[in-house]
């Protein structure tokens, strides 16, 4: 099967089933990445634990949940971790409405390139995801993106591992970045 507009999702699903790779469609391009391991997965777990200990009732964390680009059935992204209304537990869909996303978390892989990261961050802003947390174990840094408008995030806050990550409403608490592992040299 060859990728072309209108069947990218079918191609992505076939690749994912055949290889076990995580497949996303960002801006009309198939993007494949290996399943997270070790410190990447540990970062996700540690963030999830902190969120779940402090979140308000009615919200929950999810992995392996994708977000579509509004108006484009062939364009979707799968964040490492996502916070949605708890009612997602009972939904038969696999694509969560971007307007329902309270927080998306991306942990940068060892092999990701700067352009890929910037493109993905921009994708979330265009889709209207309210808050995006990008954690980078390569350099021990994080960036919190807020206030998406006109395809860009207008609120940016960054820090190093060890600096608290202040999450905006509806969270209103901080995450401890000092517990996040860094990739080895």
Short mmCIF file of C-alpha atoms in Angstrom, two decimals:
data_model
loop_
_atom_site.label_atom_id
_atom_site.label_comp_id
_atom_site.label_asym_id
_atom_site.label_seq_id
_atom_site.Cartn_x
_atom_site.Cartn_y
_atom_site.Cartn_z
CA UNK A 1 0.00 0.00 0.00
CA UNK A 2 1.42 3.40 -0.96
CA UNK A 3 0.88 6.55 1.13
CA UNK A 4 -1.29 9.16 -0.55
CA UNK A 5 -3.84 11.66 0.72
CA UNK A 6 -6.96 9.89 1.85
CA UNK A 7 -5.30 6.63 2.84
CA UNK A 8 -2.45 7.73 5.11
CA UNK A 9 -4.26 6.49 8.20
CA UNK A 10 -4.68 3.00 6.70
CA UNK A 11 -0.98 2.92 5.77
CA UNK A 12 0.00 4.11 9.27
CA UNK A 13 -2.11 1.39 10.88
CA UNK A 14 -0.56 -1.29 8.65
CA UNK A 15 2.96 -0.11 9.48
CA UNK A 16 2.17 -0.02 13.19
CA UNK A 17 0.72 -3.56 13.14
CA UNK A 18 3.58 -4.98 11.05
CA UNK A 19 6.49 -3.34 12.88
CA UNK A 20 5.31 -2.37 16.35
CA UNK A 21 6.61 1.16 15.72
CA UNK A 22 4.56 4.11 16.91
CA UNK A 23 3.21 5.85 13.81
CA UNK A 24 1.78 9.36 13.61
CA UNK A 25 0.75 11.54 10.69
CA UNK A 26 1.97 15.08 11.15
CA UNK A 27 1.25 17.61 8.43
CA UNK A 28 0.69 14.88 5.86
CA UNK A 29 3.94 13.03 6.63
CA UNK A 30 4.21 9.59 8.20
CA UNK A 31 6.39 9.79 11.31
CA UNK A 32 7.60 6.56 12.92
CA UNK A 33 9.35 6.09 16.22
CA UNK A 34 10.30 3.05 18.30
CA UNK A 35 8.36 2.13 21.41
CA UNK A 36 9.71 4.13 24.38
CA UNK A 37 12.17 2.30 26.60
CA UNK A 38 14.10 2.79 29.77
CA UNK A 39 14.63 6.41 30.74
CA UNK A 40 12.10 7.63 28.16
CA UNK A 41 9.39 5.41 29.65
CA UNK A 42 10.62 6.25 33.16
CA UNK A 43 10.15 9.95 32.48
CA UNK A 44 6.57 9.33 31.37
CA UNK A 45 5.88 7.17 34.44
CA UNK A 46 7.28 9.75 36.87
CA UNK A 47 5.28 12.59 35.31
CA UNK A 48 2.13 10.46 35.28
CA UNK A 49 2.54 9.59 38.97
CA UNK A 50 2.89 13.25 39.93
CA UNK A 51 -0.11 14.28 37.85
CA UNK A 52 -2.33 11.53 39.21
CA UNK A 53 -1.43 12.39 42.81
CA UNK A 54 -2.54 16.02 42.41
CA UNK A 55 -5.16 16.24 39.64
CA UNK A 56 -8.70 17.29 40.32
CA UNK A 57 -11.42 14.63 40.20
CA UNK A 58 -12.85 14.07 36.74
CA UNK A 59 -9.51 14.16 34.90
CA UNK A 60 -7.25 11.23 34.10
CA UNK A 61 -3.94 10.45 32.40
CA UNK A 62 -3.73 8.26 29.31
CA UNK A 63 -1.06 6.81 27.09
CA UNK A 64 -1.52 5.51 23.54
CA UNK A 65 -4.26 8.04 22.84
CA UNK A 66 -4.09 10.12 19.69
CA UNK A 67 -5.28 13.63 18.84
CA UNK A 68 -6.52 14.52 15.34
CA UNK A 69 -5.84 17.72 13.49
CA UNK A 70 -9.28 19.36 13.31
CA UNK A 71 -10.70 19.05 9.82
CA UNK A 72 -8.13 16.48 8.60
CA UNK A 73 -8.91 12.80 9.15
CA UNK A 74 -5.42 11.80 7.95
CA UNK A 75 -3.46 13.94 10.40
CA UNK A 76 -2.99 12.90 14.01
CA UNK A 77 -0.41 12.89 16.77
CA UNK A 78 0.08 10.52 19.71
CA UNK A 79 1.64 12.26 22.71
CA UNK A 80 3.57 10.21 25.25
CA UNK A 81 1.05 11.19 27.92
CA UNK A 82 -2.24 13.05 27.77
CA UNK A 83 -4.70 14.39 30.34
CA UNK A 84 -8.36 14.15 29.35
CA UNK A 85 -11.72 14.09 31.07
CA UNK A 86 -12.16 10.76 32.84
CA UNK A 87 -15.15 10.06 30.59
CA UNK A 88 -12.56 9.04 27.96
CA UNK A 89 -12.60 5.66 29.77
CA UNK A 90 -16.00 4.96 28.21
CA UNK A 91 -15.34 6.35 24.70
CA UNK A 92 -15.13 4.00 21.71
CA UNK A 93 -13.08 6.48 19.68
CA UNK A 94 -9.29 6.36 19.43
CA UNK A 95 -8.91 10.05 18.60
CA UNK A 96 -9.50 12.52 21.42
CA UNK A 97 -10.92 15.94 20.60
CA UNK A 98 -8.07 18.50 20.90
CA UNK A 99 -10.47 20.79 22.79
CA UNK A 100 -10.75 18.11 25.52
CA UNK A 101 -6.99 17.84 26.01
CA UNK A 102 -6.00 19.48 29.29
CA UNK A 103 -2.31 18.62 28.86
CA UNK A 104 -0.16 16.79 26.32
CA UNK A 105 3.31 15.59 27.33
CA UNK A 106 6.10 14.80 24.90
CA UNK A 107 9.36 13.24 26.06
CA UNK A 108 12.08 13.82 23.48
CA UNK A 109 13.76 10.66 22.21
CA UNK A 110 17.53 10.36 21.96
CA UNK A 111 17.36 10.40 18.16
CA UNK A 112 14.89 13.26 17.58
CA UNK A 113 16.16 16.18 15.54
CA UNK A 114 15.54 19.85 16.34
CA UNK A 115 13.34 20.35 13.28
CA UNK A 116 11.17 17.32 14.14
CA UNK A 117 10.65 18.70 17.64
CA UNK A 118 9.75 22.19 16.39
CA UNK A 119 7.36 20.76 13.78
CA UNK A 120 5.60 18.62 16.38
CA UNK A 121 5.29 21.54 18.84
CA UNK A 122 3.80 23.64 16.06
CA UNK A 123 1.40 20.85 15.18
CA UNK A 124 0.00 20.87 18.73
CA UNK A 125 -0.47 24.65 18.59
CA UNK A 126 -2.29 24.48 15.25
CA UNK A 127 -4.53 21.69 16.61
CA UNK A 128 -5.39 23.93 19.58
CA UNK A 129 -3.98 21.79 22.41
CA UNK A 130 -4.12 24.17 25.38
CA UNK A 131 -0.99 23.06 27.25
CA UNK A 132 2.03 21.14 25.95
CA UNK A 133 4.89 20.02 28.18
CA UNK A 134 8.05 18.99 26.36
CA UNK A 135 10.65 17.17 28.45
CA UNK A 136 14.15 16.68 27.01
CA UNK A 137 16.25 14.03 28.79
CA UNK A 138 19.11 14.65 26.32
CA UNK A 139 19.89 18.00 27.96
CA UNK A 140 17.93 17.86 31.21
CA UNK A 141 15.55 20.65 30.14
CA UNK A 142 11.80 21.21 29.84
CA UNK A 143 9.54 23.69 28.05
CA UNK A 144 5.92 24.44 28.93
CA UNK A 145 3.88 25.79 25.99
CA UNK A 146 0.56 27.56 26.66
CA UNK A 147 -1.94 29.89 24.96
CA UNK A 148 -2.14 28.52 21.41
CA UNK A 149 -3.30 31.13 18.92
CA UNK A 150 -2.91 31.47 15.15
CA UNK A 151 -0.84 28.28 14.92
CA UNK A 152 1.72 29.15 17.60
CA UNK A 153 2.08 29.01 21.36
CA UNK A 154 2.26 32.48 22.88
CA UNK A 155 3.11 31.37 26.41
CA UNK A 156 6.50 29.73 26.89
CA UNK A 157 8.24 28.85 30.10
CA UNK A 158 11.39 26.76 30.19
CA UNK A 159 13.73 25.38 32.78
CA UNK A 160 16.32 22.82 33.70
CA UNK A 161 15.79 19.56 35.54
CA UNK A 162 15.51 20.55 39.17
CA UNK A 163 13.39 23.64 38.42
CA UNK A 164 9.71 23.20 39.33
CA UNK A 165 7.26 23.05 36.42
CA UNK A 166 4.27 25.27 37.31
CA UNK A 167 1.21 23.92 35.54
CA UNK A 168 -1.52 26.47 34.77
CA UNK A 169 -5.23 26.04 35.49
CA UNK A 170 -7.02 23.68 35.64
CA UNK A 171 -4.03 22.12 37.41
CA UNK A 172 -2.63 24.87 39.63
CA UNK A 173 0.26 22.80 41.01
CA UNK A 174 3.90 22.19 40.19
CA UNK A 175 5.69 19.12 38.90
CA UNK A 176 9.09 18.13 40.25
CA UNK A 177 11.48 17.92 37.29
CA UNK A 178 14.41 16.98 39.53
CA UNK A 179 13.27 13.35 39.59
CA UNK A 180 13.39 12.96 35.80
CA UNK A 181 16.19 10.81 34.41
CA UNK A 182 18.68 12.03 31.79
CA UNK A 183 19.97 9.97 28.92
CA UNK A 184 23.54 8.73 29.31
CA UNK A 185 26.36 9.92 27.14
#
